[in-house]
């Protein structure tokens, strides 16, 4: 069977992780990489066994062999690059945060529909089989009536350029805050009746630490924390009237332990073996493209748009603005 050819826009850390993934997947070829600097692209291609290297993103998108393009550049560049790829009829798997704002997200989704070209957001946790396991535990009554969720994520990354610079759509919210938000929406849904939040901003005006609380129609609550100042436990805790579940890492769950109301371990669930965890979003994209679909059920266009609008509302409340905001 002919291998499905994937191109990568960008040659940074996240692109390397994708190249590793593609190299080890069956039926997939890490076919092309593009960087603004041809020398960088060629070095990346040699390191990861990528077939072709390009010194411009347009050249990669013009290659008739490319069947899917993964966008791995800073948030600020996603809209322009995804728009270019869709305009050339190329399916797109775009890294989170999907765009700088909801207006850009809506424009890309509209273009995807007009062109009937596949488009999805690469929020990898949405595609993982273990995420389905967690939903089954929550919905199946394992811990009784579930009412509370907490989720934390933090890394000491405040000094990194992509975090500190507003022109790169920096800040903790778009870079890592999307993980607890998606964790809550995957497990508790989207019927949110109220949101309260607070943030701490850095010298450049971007948010570097924050907390968000969702209140749901059924009286559930989700309390979320994110920080670019320091490391934290990255855990998710889902609580019910018959026990609770501790998820070891909301950014890439490997284990979920179920406890009784007496804090005794009842069961332990382990994530199946992974290449990197990226393989699931790639395979979901390939499956959808082969079926002639323009989105996946794992991360529908409207879910991406609703989350982008939520991020806009939070940034507006916090007074965080990017150069591309109106």
PDB file of C-alpha atoms in Angstrom:
ATOM      1  CA  UNK A   1       0.000   0.000   0.000  1.00  0.00           C
ATOM      2  CA  UNK A   2       1.317   3.414  -0.978  1.00  0.00           C
ATOM      3  CA  UNK A   3       2.362   5.547   1.976  1.00  0.00           C
ATOM      4  CA  UNK A   4       0.388   8.692   2.792  1.00  0.00           C
ATOM      5  CA  UNK A   5       2.660  11.709   2.277  1.00  0.00           C
ATOM      6  CA  UNK A   6       2.701  14.392   4.968  1.00  0.00           C
ATOM      7  CA  UNK A   7       4.436  17.760   4.785  1.00  0.00           C
ATOM      8  CA  UNK A   8       5.525  19.816   7.795  1.00  0.00           C
ATOM      9  CA  UNK A   9       5.584  23.614   7.878  1.00  0.00           C
ATOM     10  CA  UNK A  10       8.138  24.698  10.457  1.00  0.00           C
ATOM     11  CA  UNK A  11      11.309  23.044  11.736  1.00  0.00           C
ATOM     12  CA  UNK A  12      11.261  23.655  15.486  1.00  0.00           C
ATOM     13  CA  UNK A  13      10.780  21.381  18.508  1.00  0.00           C
ATOM     14  CA  UNK A  14       7.154  20.453  17.834  1.00  0.00           C
ATOM     15  CA  UNK A  15       7.958  19.756  14.162  1.00  0.00           C
ATOM     16  CA  UNK A  16      10.692  17.344  15.262  1.00  0.00           C
ATOM     17  CA  UNK A  17       8.200  15.491  17.401  1.00  0.00           C
ATOM     18  CA  UNK A  18       5.884  15.164  14.421  1.00  0.00           C
ATOM     19  CA  UNK A  19       8.727  13.997  12.154  1.00  0.00           C
ATOM     20  CA  UNK A  20       9.599  11.315  14.718  1.00  0.00           C
ATOM     21  CA  UNK A  21       5.947  10.271  14.760  1.00  0.00           C
ATOM     22  CA  UNK A  22       5.565  10.109  10.968  1.00  0.00           C
ATOM     23  CA  UNK A  23       8.837   8.206  10.569  1.00  0.00           C
ATOM     24  CA  UNK A  24       7.611   5.454  12.890  1.00  0.00           C
ATOM     25  CA  UNK A  25       3.992   5.207  11.684  1.00  0.00           C
ATOM     26  CA  UNK A  26       2.964   2.456   9.305  1.00  0.00           C
ATOM     27  CA  UNK A  27       1.626   3.584   5.940  1.00  0.00           C
ATOM     28  CA  UNK A  28       2.817   7.175   6.416  1.00  0.00           C
ATOM     29  CA  UNK A  29       5.800   9.011   4.942  1.00  0.00           C
ATOM     30  CA  UNK A  30       7.455  12.145   6.394  1.00  0.00           C
ATOM     31  CA  UNK A  31       7.593  13.437   2.860  1.00  0.00           C
ATOM     32  CA  UNK A  32       8.458  17.152   3.053  1.00  0.00           C
ATOM     33  CA  UNK A  33       9.518  19.915   5.422  1.00  0.00           C
ATOM     34  CA  UNK A  34       9.561  23.667   4.832  1.00  0.00           C
ATOM     35  CA  UNK A  35      11.395  26.396   6.703  1.00  0.00           C
ATOM     36  CA  UNK A  36      12.047  30.041   5.930  1.00  0.00           C
ATOM     37  CA  UNK A  37      15.681  28.984   5.606  1.00  0.00           C
ATOM     38  CA  UNK A  38      16.474  26.197   3.114  1.00  0.00           C
ATOM     39  CA  UNK A  39      19.604  25.187   5.037  1.00  0.00           C
ATOM     40  CA  UNK A  40      17.504  24.608   8.169  1.00  0.00           C
ATOM     41  CA  UNK A  41      14.979  22.569   6.201  1.00  0.00           C
ATOM     42  CA  UNK A  42      17.712  20.441   4.634  1.00  0.00           C
ATOM     43  CA  UNK A  43      19.313  19.777   8.021  1.00  0.00           C
ATOM     44  CA  UNK A  44      15.922  18.798   9.451  1.00  0.00           C
ATOM     45  CA  UNK A  45      15.283  16.483   6.494  1.00  0.00           C
ATOM     46  CA  UNK A  46      18.636  14.721   6.943  1.00  0.00           C
ATOM     47  CA  UNK A  47      18.086  14.268  10.676  1.00  0.00           C
ATOM     48  CA  UNK A  48      14.588  12.813  10.385  1.00  0.00           C
ATOM     49  CA  UNK A  49      14.665  11.044   7.028  1.00  0.00           C
ATOM     50  CA  UNK A  50      12.314  13.490   5.316  1.00  0.00           C
ATOM     51  CA  UNK A  51      12.248  13.086   1.539  1.00  0.00           C
ATOM     52  CA  UNK A  52      12.100  16.714   0.392  1.00  0.00           C
ATOM     53  CA  UNK A  53      13.154  20.066   1.898  1.00  0.00           C
ATOM     54  CA  UNK A  54      11.867  23.495   0.893  1.00  0.00           C
ATOM     55  CA  UNK A  55      13.027  27.014   1.686  1.00  0.00           C
ATOM     56  CA  UNK A  56       9.508  28.439   1.534  1.00  0.00           C
ATOM     57  CA  UNK A  57       6.124  27.301   2.778  1.00  0.00           C
ATOM     58  CA  UNK A  58       4.490  27.999  -0.588  1.00  0.00           C
ATOM     59  CA  UNK A  59       6.853  25.577  -2.342  1.00  0.00           C
ATOM     60  CA  UNK A  60       5.804  22.785  -0.015  1.00  0.00           C
ATOM     61  CA  UNK A  61       2.107  23.560  -0.526  1.00  0.00           C
ATOM     62  CA  UNK A  62       2.642  23.562  -4.306  1.00  0.00           C
ATOM     63  CA  UNK A  63       4.146  20.057  -4.276  1.00  0.00           C
ATOM     64  CA  UNK A  64       1.468  17.815  -5.853  1.00  0.00           C
ATOM     65  CA  UNK A  65       2.685  14.798  -3.838  1.00  0.00           C
ATOM     66  CA  UNK A  66       1.822  16.330  -0.453  1.00  0.00           C
ATOM     67  CA  UNK A  67      -1.480  14.906   0.861  1.00  0.00           C
ATOM     68  CA  UNK A  68      -1.627  16.579   4.297  1.00  0.00           C
ATOM     69  CA  UNK A  69       0.183  19.594   5.752  1.00  0.00           C
ATOM     70  CA  UNK A  70       0.968  19.873   9.445  1.00  0.00           C
ATOM     71  CA  UNK A  71       1.494  23.478  10.602  1.00  0.00           C
ATOM     72  CA  UNK A  72       4.008  23.694  13.457  1.00  0.00           C
ATOM     73  CA  UNK A  73       4.856  27.408  13.577  1.00  0.00           C
ATOM     74  CA  UNK A  74       3.991  29.988  16.311  1.00  0.00           C
ATOM     75  CA  UNK A  75       0.295  30.772  16.866  1.00  0.00           C
ATOM     76  CA  UNK A  76       0.665  34.136  15.148  1.00  0.00           C
ATOM     77  CA  UNK A  77       1.466  32.462  11.816  1.00  0.00           C
ATOM     78  CA  UNK A  78      -1.222  29.777  11.741  1.00  0.00           C
ATOM     79  CA  UNK A  79      -3.922  31.773  10.004  1.00  0.00           C
ATOM     80  CA  UNK A  80      -1.825  32.993   7.095  1.00  0.00           C
ATOM     81  CA  UNK A  81      -0.226  29.601   6.494  1.00  0.00           C
ATOM     82  CA  UNK A  82      -3.417  27.564   6.831  1.00  0.00           C
ATOM     83  CA  UNK A  83      -5.238  29.992   4.543  1.00  0.00           C
ATOM     84  CA  UNK A  84      -2.486  29.590   1.950  1.00  0.00           C
ATOM     85  CA  UNK A  85      -2.604  25.790   2.146  1.00  0.00           C
ATOM     86  CA  UNK A  86      -6.393  25.562   1.965  1.00  0.00           C
ATOM     87  CA  UNK A  87      -6.378  27.978  -0.966  1.00  0.00           C
ATOM     88  CA  UNK A  88      -4.112  25.561  -2.819  1.00  0.00           C
ATOM     89  CA  UNK A  89      -6.425  22.643  -1.995  1.00  0.00           C
ATOM     90  CA  UNK A  90      -4.130  21.103   0.635  1.00  0.00           C
ATOM     91  CA  UNK A  91      -5.630  19.450   3.749  1.00  0.00           C
ATOM     92  CA  UNK A  92      -4.388  21.005   6.996  1.00  0.00           C
ATOM     93  CA  UNK A  93      -3.651  19.729  10.495  1.00  0.00           C
ATOM     94  CA  UNK A  94      -2.924  22.962  12.391  1.00  0.00           C
ATOM     95  CA  UNK A  95      -1.239  23.075  15.792  1.00  0.00           C
ATOM     96  CA  UNK A  96      -2.975  24.559  18.797  1.00  0.00           C
ATOM     97  CA  UNK A  97      -3.810  27.279  19.527  1.00  0.00           C
ATOM     98  CA  UNK A  98      -5.610  27.075  16.204  1.00  0.00           C
ATOM     99  CA  UNK A  99      -5.373  30.799  15.402  1.00  0.00           C
ATOM    100  CA  UNK A 100      -4.751  34.136  17.109  1.00  0.00           C
ATOM    101  CA  UNK A 101      -8.471  34.763  17.594  1.00  0.00           C
ATOM    102  CA  UNK A 102     -11.965  33.520  16.775  1.00  0.00           C
ATOM    103  CA  UNK A 103     -12.321  35.759  13.737  1.00  0.00           C
ATOM    104  CA  UNK A 104      -9.366  34.035  12.082  1.00  0.00           C
ATOM    105  CA  UNK A 105     -10.680  30.609  13.077  1.00  0.00           C
ATOM    106  CA  UNK A 106     -14.070  31.363  11.567  1.00  0.00           C
ATOM    107  CA  UNK A 107     -12.454  32.527   8.314  1.00  0.00           C
ATOM    108  CA  UNK A 108     -10.434  29.311   8.001  1.00  0.00           C
ATOM    109  CA  UNK A 109     -13.444  27.107   8.713  1.00  0.00           C
ATOM    110  CA  UNK A 110     -15.457  29.018   6.133  1.00  0.00           C
ATOM    111  CA  UNK A 111     -12.678  28.565   3.561  1.00  0.00           C
ATOM    112  CA  UNK A 112     -12.481  24.837   4.362  1.00  0.00           C
ATOM    113  CA  UNK A 113     -16.194  24.517   3.648  1.00  0.00           C
ATOM    114  CA  UNK A 114     -16.035  26.613   0.476  1.00  0.00           C
ATOM    115  CA  UNK A 115     -13.107  24.623  -0.917  1.00  0.00           C
ATOM    116  CA  UNK A 116     -14.287  21.304   0.589  1.00  0.00           C
ATOM    117  CA  UNK A 117     -10.767  20.774   1.913  1.00  0.00           C
ATOM    118  CA  UNK A 118      -9.988  19.034   5.189  1.00  0.00           C
ATOM    119  CA  UNK A 119      -9.034  21.170   8.201  1.00  0.00           C
ATOM    120  CA  UNK A 120      -8.597  20.290  11.862  1.00  0.00           C
ATOM    121  CA  UNK A 121      -6.882  21.505  15.022  1.00  0.00           C
ATOM    122  CA  UNK A 122      -3.944  19.475  16.346  1.00  0.00           C
ATOM    123  CA  UNK A 123      -4.946  19.403  20.013  1.00  0.00           C
ATOM    124  CA  UNK A 124      -3.495  15.929  20.450  1.00  0.00           C
ATOM    125  CA  UNK A 125      -5.347  14.925  23.619  1.00  0.00           C
ATOM    126  CA  UNK A 126      -8.655  15.065  21.725  1.00  0.00           C
ATOM    127  CA  UNK A 127      -7.586  12.168  19.492  1.00  0.00           C
ATOM    128  CA  UNK A 128      -6.025   9.842  22.073  1.00  0.00           C
ATOM    129  CA  UNK A 129      -7.725   6.514  22.827  1.00  0.00           C
ATOM    130  CA  UNK A 130      -7.041   7.071  26.529  1.00  0.00           C
ATOM    131  CA  UNK A 131      -9.238  10.190  26.430  1.00  0.00           C
ATOM    132  CA  UNK A 132     -12.120   7.912  25.451  1.00  0.00           C
ATOM    133  CA  UNK A 133     -11.262   5.676  28.416  1.00  0.00           C
ATOM    134  CA  UNK A 134     -11.513   8.663  30.749  1.00  0.00           C
ATOM    135  CA  UNK A 135     -14.892   9.665  29.306  1.00  0.00           C
ATOM    136  CA  UNK A 136     -16.167   6.119  29.763  1.00  0.00           C
ATOM    137  CA  UNK A 137     -15.067   6.138  33.404  1.00  0.00           C
ATOM    138  CA  UNK A 138     -16.820   9.453  34.020  1.00  0.00           C
ATOM    139  CA  UNK A 139     -20.008   8.614  32.127  1.00  0.00           C
ATOM    140  CA  UNK A 140     -20.193   4.989  33.274  1.00  0.00           C
ATOM    141  CA  UNK A 141     -20.767   5.688  36.937  1.00  0.00           C
ATOM    142  CA  UNK A 142     -17.368   4.417  38.102  1.00  0.00           C
ATOM    143  CA  UNK A 143     -17.205   7.161  40.754  1.00  0.00           C
ATOM    144  CA  UNK A 144     -20.937   7.773  41.007  1.00  0.00           C
ATOM    145  CA  UNK A 145     -22.435  11.177  40.376  1.00  0.00           C
ATOM    146  CA  UNK A 146     -19.568  13.297  39.065  1.00  0.00           C
ATOM    147  CA  UNK A 147     -19.673  16.933  40.169  1.00  0.00           C
ATOM    148  CA  UNK A 148     -16.165  18.440  40.327  1.00  0.00           C
ATOM    149  CA  UNK A 149     -13.089  18.513  38.108  1.00  0.00           C
ATOM    150  CA  UNK A 150      -9.735  20.180  38.656  1.00  0.00           C
ATOM    151  CA  UNK A 151      -6.920  20.398  36.122  1.00  0.00           C
ATOM    152  CA  UNK A 152      -3.479  21.983  36.380  1.00  0.00           C
ATOM    153  CA  UNK A 153      -0.663  22.579  33.943  1.00  0.00           C
ATOM    154  CA  UNK A 154       2.577  24.474  34.319  1.00  0.00           C
ATOM    155  CA  UNK A 155       6.072  24.750  32.865  1.00  0.00           C
ATOM    156  CA  UNK A 156       8.865  27.293  33.582  1.00  0.00           C
ATOM    157  CA  UNK A 157       8.692  28.816  30.095  1.00  0.00           C
ATOM    158  CA  UNK A 158       7.909  32.510  30.747  1.00  0.00           C
ATOM    159  CA  UNK A 159      11.207  33.634  29.203  1.00  0.00           C
ATOM    160  CA  UNK A 160      10.719  31.778  25.935  1.00  0.00           C
ATOM    161  CA  UNK A 161      10.157  34.032  22.924  1.00  0.00           C
ATOM    162  CA  UNK A 162       6.929  32.348  21.857  1.00  0.00           C
ATOM    163  CA  UNK A 163       5.489  32.984  25.339  1.00  0.00           C
ATOM    164  CA  UNK A 164       6.798  36.489  26.039  1.00  0.00           C
ATOM    165  CA  UNK A 165       6.065  38.217  22.725  1.00  0.00           C
ATOM    166  CA  UNK A 166       2.559  39.547  21.956  1.00  0.00           C
ATOM    167  CA  UNK A 167       3.437  39.580  18.238  1.00  0.00           C
ATOM    168  CA  UNK A 168       3.786  35.777  18.444  1.00  0.00           C
ATOM    169  CA  UNK A 169       0.443  35.506  20.302  1.00  0.00           C
ATOM    170  CA  UNK A 170       2.293  34.651  23.488  1.00  0.00           C
ATOM    171  CA  UNK A 171       1.057  33.936  26.979  1.00  0.00           C
ATOM    172  CA  UNK A 172       0.137  30.879  29.015  1.00  0.00           C
ATOM    173  CA  UNK A 173      -3.497  30.717  27.905  1.00  0.00           C
ATOM    174  CA  UNK A 174      -2.995  29.987  24.207  1.00  0.00           C
ATOM    175  CA  UNK A 175       0.139  27.900  24.673  1.00  0.00           C
ATOM    176  CA  UNK A 176      -0.775  25.616  27.572  1.00  0.00           C
ATOM    177  CA  UNK A 177      -4.109  26.825  28.961  1.00  0.00           C
ATOM    178  CA  UNK A 178      -5.897  25.116  26.088  1.00  0.00           C
ATOM    179  CA  UNK A 179      -5.090  21.742  27.695  1.00  0.00           C
ATOM    180  CA  UNK A 180      -7.095  22.124  30.919  1.00  0.00           C
ATOM    181  CA  UNK A 181      -9.864  23.824  28.925  1.00  0.00           C
ATOM    182  CA  UNK A 182     -10.058  20.901  26.499  1.00  0.00           C
ATOM    183  CA  UNK A 183      -9.767  18.407  29.368  1.00  0.00           C
ATOM    184  CA  UNK A 184     -12.829  19.950  31.032  1.00  0.00           C
ATOM    185  CA  UNK A 185     -14.849  20.174  27.826  1.00  0.00           C
ATOM    186  CA  UNK A 186     -14.014  16.590  26.837  1.00  0.00           C
ATOM    187  CA  UNK A 187     -15.241  15.231  30.172  1.00  0.00           C
ATOM    188  CA  UNK A 188     -17.944  17.707  31.252  1.00  0.00           C
ATOM    189  CA  UNK A 189     -19.160  19.039  27.909  1.00  0.00           C
ATOM    190  CA  UNK A 190     -19.937  22.563  26.746  1.00  0.00           C
ATOM    191  CA  UNK A 191     -23.114  23.524  28.653  1.00  0.00           C
ATOM    192  CA  UNK A 192     -21.263  26.169  30.659  1.00  0.00           C
ATOM    193  CA  UNK A 193     -23.475  28.739  32.391  1.00  0.00           C
ATOM    194  CA  UNK A 194     -20.786  30.880  33.974  1.00  0.00           C
ATOM    195  CA  UNK A 195     -17.042  31.540  33.824  1.00  0.00           C
ATOM    196  CA  UNK A 196     -14.887  33.352  36.381  1.00  0.00           C
ATOM    197  CA  UNK A 197     -11.161  33.893  35.957  1.00  0.00           C
ATOM    198  CA  UNK A 198      -8.052  35.787  36.987  1.00  0.00           C
ATOM    199  CA  UNK A 199      -4.575  36.186  35.535  1.00  0.00           C
ATOM    200  CA  UNK A 200      -1.133  37.611  36.204  1.00  0.00           C
ATOM    201  CA  UNK A 201       0.481  39.424  33.287  1.00  0.00           C
ATOM    202  CA  UNK A 202       4.135  39.830  32.439  1.00  0.00           C
ATOM    203  CA  UNK A 203       6.064  42.953  31.457  1.00  0.00           C
ATOM    204  CA  UNK A 204       5.119  42.545  27.786  1.00  0.00           C
ATOM    205  CA  UNK A 205       1.403  42.439  28.603  1.00  0.00           C
ATOM    206  CA  UNK A 206       0.767  38.743  27.953  1.00  0.00           C
ATOM    207  CA  UNK A 207      -0.821  36.455  30.548  1.00  0.00           C
ATOM    208  CA  UNK A 208       1.706  34.236  32.320  1.00  0.00           C
ATOM    209  CA  UNK A 209      -0.394  32.651  35.043  1.00  0.00           C
ATOM    210  CA  UNK A 210      -4.121  32.204  35.411  1.00  0.00           C
ATOM    211  CA  UNK A 211      -7.081  30.365  36.833  1.00  0.00           C
ATOM    212  CA  UNK A 212     -10.472  29.682  35.247  1.00  0.00           C
ATOM    213  CA  UNK A 213     -13.621  28.229  36.775  1.00  0.00           C
ATOM    214  CA  UNK A 214     -16.484  26.817  34.693  1.00  0.00           C
ATOM    215  CA  UNK A 215     -19.947  26.385  36.196  1.00  0.00           C
ATOM    216  CA  UNK A 216     -22.199  23.979  34.292  1.00  0.00           C
ATOM    217  CA  UNK A 217     -25.938  23.737  33.851  1.00  0.00           C
ATOM    218  CA  UNK A 218     -26.063  20.516  35.920  1.00  0.00           C
ATOM    219  CA  UNK A 219     -24.222  22.179  38.870  1.00  0.00           C
ATOM    220  CA  UNK A 220     -20.879  20.675  37.977  1.00  0.00           C
ATOM    221  CA  UNK A 221     -17.747  22.808  38.303  1.00  0.00           C
ATOM    222  CA  UNK A 222     -14.342  22.671  36.623  1.00  0.00           C
ATOM    223  CA  UNK A 223     -11.463  24.581  38.233  1.00  0.00           C
ATOM    224  CA  UNK A 224      -8.483  25.057  35.923  1.00  0.00           C
ATOM    225  CA  UNK A 225      -5.009  26.479  36.525  1.00  0.00           C
ATOM    226  CA  UNK A 226      -2.139  27.290  34.171  1.00  0.00           C
ATOM    227  CA  UNK A 227       1.271  28.860  34.688  1.00  0.00           C
ATOM    228  CA  UNK A 228       4.299  29.702  32.577  1.00  0.00           C
ATOM    229  CA  UNK A 229       6.284  30.620  35.708  1.00  0.00           C
ATOM    230  CA  UNK A 230       6.860  27.178  37.172  1.00  0.00           C
ATOM    231  CA  UNK A 231       6.293  23.443  36.959  1.00  0.00           C
ATOM    232  CA  UNK A 232       3.302  21.860  38.643  1.00  0.00           C
ATOM    233  CA  UNK A 233       1.767  18.405  38.958  1.00  0.00           C
ATOM    234  CA  UNK A 234      -0.127  18.592  35.595  1.00  0.00           C
ATOM    235  CA  UNK A 235      -2.780  16.411  37.189  1.00  0.00           C
ATOM    236  CA  UNK A 236      -6.486  16.191  36.563  1.00  0.00           C
ATOM    237  CA  UNK A 237      -8.813  15.104  39.364  1.00  0.00           C
ATOM    238  CA  UNK A 238     -12.416  14.100  38.646  1.00  0.00           C
ATOM    239  CA  UNK A 239     -14.590  13.770  41.743  1.00  0.00           C
ATOM    240  CA  UNK A 240     -17.887  11.984  42.322  1.00  0.00           C
ATOM    241  CA  UNK A 241     -20.022  10.946  45.274  1.00  0.00           C
ATOM    242  CA  UNK A 242     -18.582   7.410  45.212  1.00  0.00           C
ATOM    243  CA  UNK A 243     -14.920   8.248  44.681  1.00  0.00           C
ATOM    244  CA  UNK A 244     -12.493  10.125  42.483  1.00  0.00           C
ATOM    245  CA  UNK A 245     -10.059   9.633  39.605  1.00  0.00           C
ATOM    246  CA  UNK A 246      -6.544  11.072  39.461  1.00  0.00           C
ATOM    247  CA  UNK A 247      -5.138  11.515  35.946  1.00  0.00           C
ATOM    248  CA  UNK A 248      -1.360  11.804  36.007  1.00  0.00           C
ATOM    249  CA  UNK A 249      -0.860  14.316  33.176  1.00  0.00           C
ATOM    250  CA  UNK A 250      -3.638  16.162  31.362  1.00  0.00           C
ATOM    251  CA  UNK A 251      -1.216  17.057  28.563  1.00  0.00           C
ATOM    252  CA  UNK A 252      -0.598  13.385  27.701  1.00  0.00           C
ATOM    253  CA  UNK A 253      -2.415  11.072  30.124  1.00  0.00           C
ATOM    254  CA  UNK A 254      -0.537   7.846  30.837  1.00  0.00           C
ATOM    255  CA  UNK A 255      -2.392   6.625  33.892  1.00  0.00           C
ATOM    256  CA  UNK A 256      -5.706   7.079  35.694  1.00  0.00           C
ATOM    257  CA  UNK A 257      -6.180   5.757  39.217  1.00  0.00           C
ATOM    258  CA  UNK A 258      -9.650   5.313  40.689  1.00  0.00           C
ATOM    259  CA  UNK A 259     -10.073   5.798  44.443  1.00  0.00           C
ATOM    260  CA  UNK A 260     -12.997   5.116  46.744  1.00  0.00           C
ATOM    261  CA  UNK A 261     -14.491   7.749  49.043  1.00  0.00           C
ATOM    262  CA  UNK A 262     -12.175   6.272  51.710  1.00  0.00           C
ATOM    263  CA  UNK A 263      -9.152   7.100  49.516  1.00  0.00           C
ATOM    264  CA  UNK A 264      -8.382   3.476  48.781  1.00  0.00           C
ATOM    265  CA  UNK A 265      -7.230   2.521  45.285  1.00  0.00           C
ATOM    266  CA  UNK A 266      -9.980   0.680  43.433  1.00  0.00           C
ATOM    267  CA  UNK A 267      -8.626   0.388  39.898  1.00  0.00           C
ATOM    268  CA  UNK A 268      -5.772   1.539  37.698  1.00  0.00           C
ATOM    269  CA  UNK A 269      -5.946   2.235  33.974  1.00  0.00           C
ATOM    270  CA  UNK A 270      -2.869   2.641  31.773  1.00  0.00           C
ATOM    271  CA  UNK A 271      -2.497   4.326  28.399  1.00  0.00           C
ATOM    272  CA  UNK A 272      -1.688   1.959  25.499  1.00  0.00           C
ATOM    273  CA  UNK A 273       1.856   2.201  24.066  1.00  0.00           C
ATOM    274  CA  UNK A 274       2.528   5.286  21.950  1.00  0.00           C
ATOM    275  CA  UNK A 275       5.030   6.461  19.384  1.00  0.00           C
ATOM    276  CA  UNK A 276       4.752  10.018  20.706  1.00  0.00           C
ATOM    277  CA  UNK A 277       0.992  10.443  21.059  1.00  0.00           C
ATOM    278  CA  UNK A 278       0.845  12.520  17.870  1.00  0.00           C
ATOM    279  CA  UNK A 279       0.055   9.480  15.750  1.00  0.00           C
ATOM    280  CA  UNK A 280      -3.644   9.527  16.656  1.00  0.00           C
ATOM    281  CA  UNK A 281      -4.319  13.004  15.252  1.00  0.00           C
ATOM    282  CA  UNK A 282      -2.401  12.113  12.102  1.00  0.00           C
ATOM    283  CA  UNK A 283      -4.347   8.897  11.589  1.00  0.00           C
ATOM    284  CA  UNK A 284      -7.681  10.618  12.283  1.00  0.00           C
ATOM    285  CA  UNK A 285      -6.813  13.226   9.651  1.00  0.00           C
ATOM    286  CA  UNK A 286      -5.804  10.600   7.088  1.00  0.00           C
ATOM    287  CA  UNK A 287      -8.991   8.606   7.728  1.00  0.00           C
ATOM    288  CA  UNK A 288     -11.168  11.696   7.282  1.00  0.00           C
ATOM    289  CA  UNK A 289      -9.377  12.741   4.085  1.00  0.00           C
ATOM    290  CA  UNK A 290      -9.772   9.282   2.584  1.00  0.00           C
ATOM    291  CA  UNK A 291     -13.477   9.370   3.461  1.00  0.00           C
ATOM    292  CA  UNK A 292     -13.895  12.745   1.767  1.00  0.00           C
ATOM    293  CA  UNK A 293     -14.626  14.619   5.011  1.00  0.00           C
ATOM    294  CA  UNK A 294     -13.480  18.148   5.852  1.00  0.00           C
ATOM    295  CA  UNK A 295     -13.336  17.689   9.648  1.00  0.00           C
ATOM    296  CA  UNK A 296     -13.021  14.953  12.285  1.00  0.00           C
ATOM    297  CA  UNK A 297     -15.481  13.956  15.017  1.00  0.00           C
ATOM    298  CA  UNK A 298     -12.644  14.193  17.542  1.00  0.00           C
ATOM    299  CA  UNK A 299     -12.305  17.963  17.111  1.00  0.00           C
ATOM    300  CA  UNK A 300     -15.182  19.348  15.032  1.00  0.00           C
ATOM    301  CA  UNK A 301     -14.871  22.790  13.518  1.00  0.00           C
ATOM    302  CA  UNK A 302     -17.533  24.240  15.808  1.00  0.00           C
ATOM    303  CA  UNK A 303     -15.749  23.016  18.924  1.00  0.00           C
ATOM    304  CA  UNK A 304     -12.548  24.711  17.793  1.00  0.00           C
ATOM    305  CA  UNK A 305     -14.486  27.904  17.067  1.00  0.00           C
ATOM    306  CA  UNK A 306     -16.273  27.867  20.442  1.00  0.00           C
ATOM    307  CA  UNK A 307     -12.978  27.447  22.284  1.00  0.00           C
ATOM    308  CA  UNK A 308     -11.333  30.221  20.276  1.00  0.00           C
ATOM    309  CA  UNK A 309     -14.244  32.524  21.200  1.00  0.00           C
ATOM    310  CA  UNK A 310     -13.781  31.550  24.853  1.00  0.00           C
ATOM    311  CA  UNK A 311     -10.075  32.405  24.621  1.00  0.00           C
ATOM    312  CA  UNK A 312     -10.978  35.764  23.060  1.00  0.00           C
ATOM    313  CA  UNK A 313     -13.418  36.509  25.881  1.00  0.00           C
ATOM    314  CA  UNK A 314     -10.863  35.620  28.545  1.00  0.00           C
ATOM    315  CA  UNK A 315      -8.146  37.737  26.956  1.00  0.00           C
ATOM    316  CA  UNK A 316     -10.583  40.630  26.636  1.00  0.00           C
ATOM    317  CA  UNK A 317     -11.471  40.352  30.320  1.00  0.00           C
ATOM    318  CA  UNK A 318      -7.786  40.256  31.231  1.00  0.00           C
ATOM    319  CA  UNK A 319      -6.818  43.118  28.918  1.00  0.00           C
ATOM    320  CA  UNK A 320      -4.453  40.934  26.876  1.00  0.00           C
ATOM    321  CA  UNK A 321      -4.204  42.051  23.263  1.00  0.00           C
ATOM    322  CA  UNK A 322      -2.220  40.869  20.262  1.00  0.00           C
ATOM    323  CA  UNK A 323      -1.186  43.076  17.308  1.00  0.00           C
ATOM    324  CA  UNK A 324      -3.645  41.245  15.026  1.00  0.00           C
ATOM    325  CA  UNK A 325      -6.640  41.850  17.312  1.00  0.00           C
ATOM    326  CA  UNK A 326      -9.143  44.454  16.180  1.00  0.00           C
TER     327      UNK A 326
END
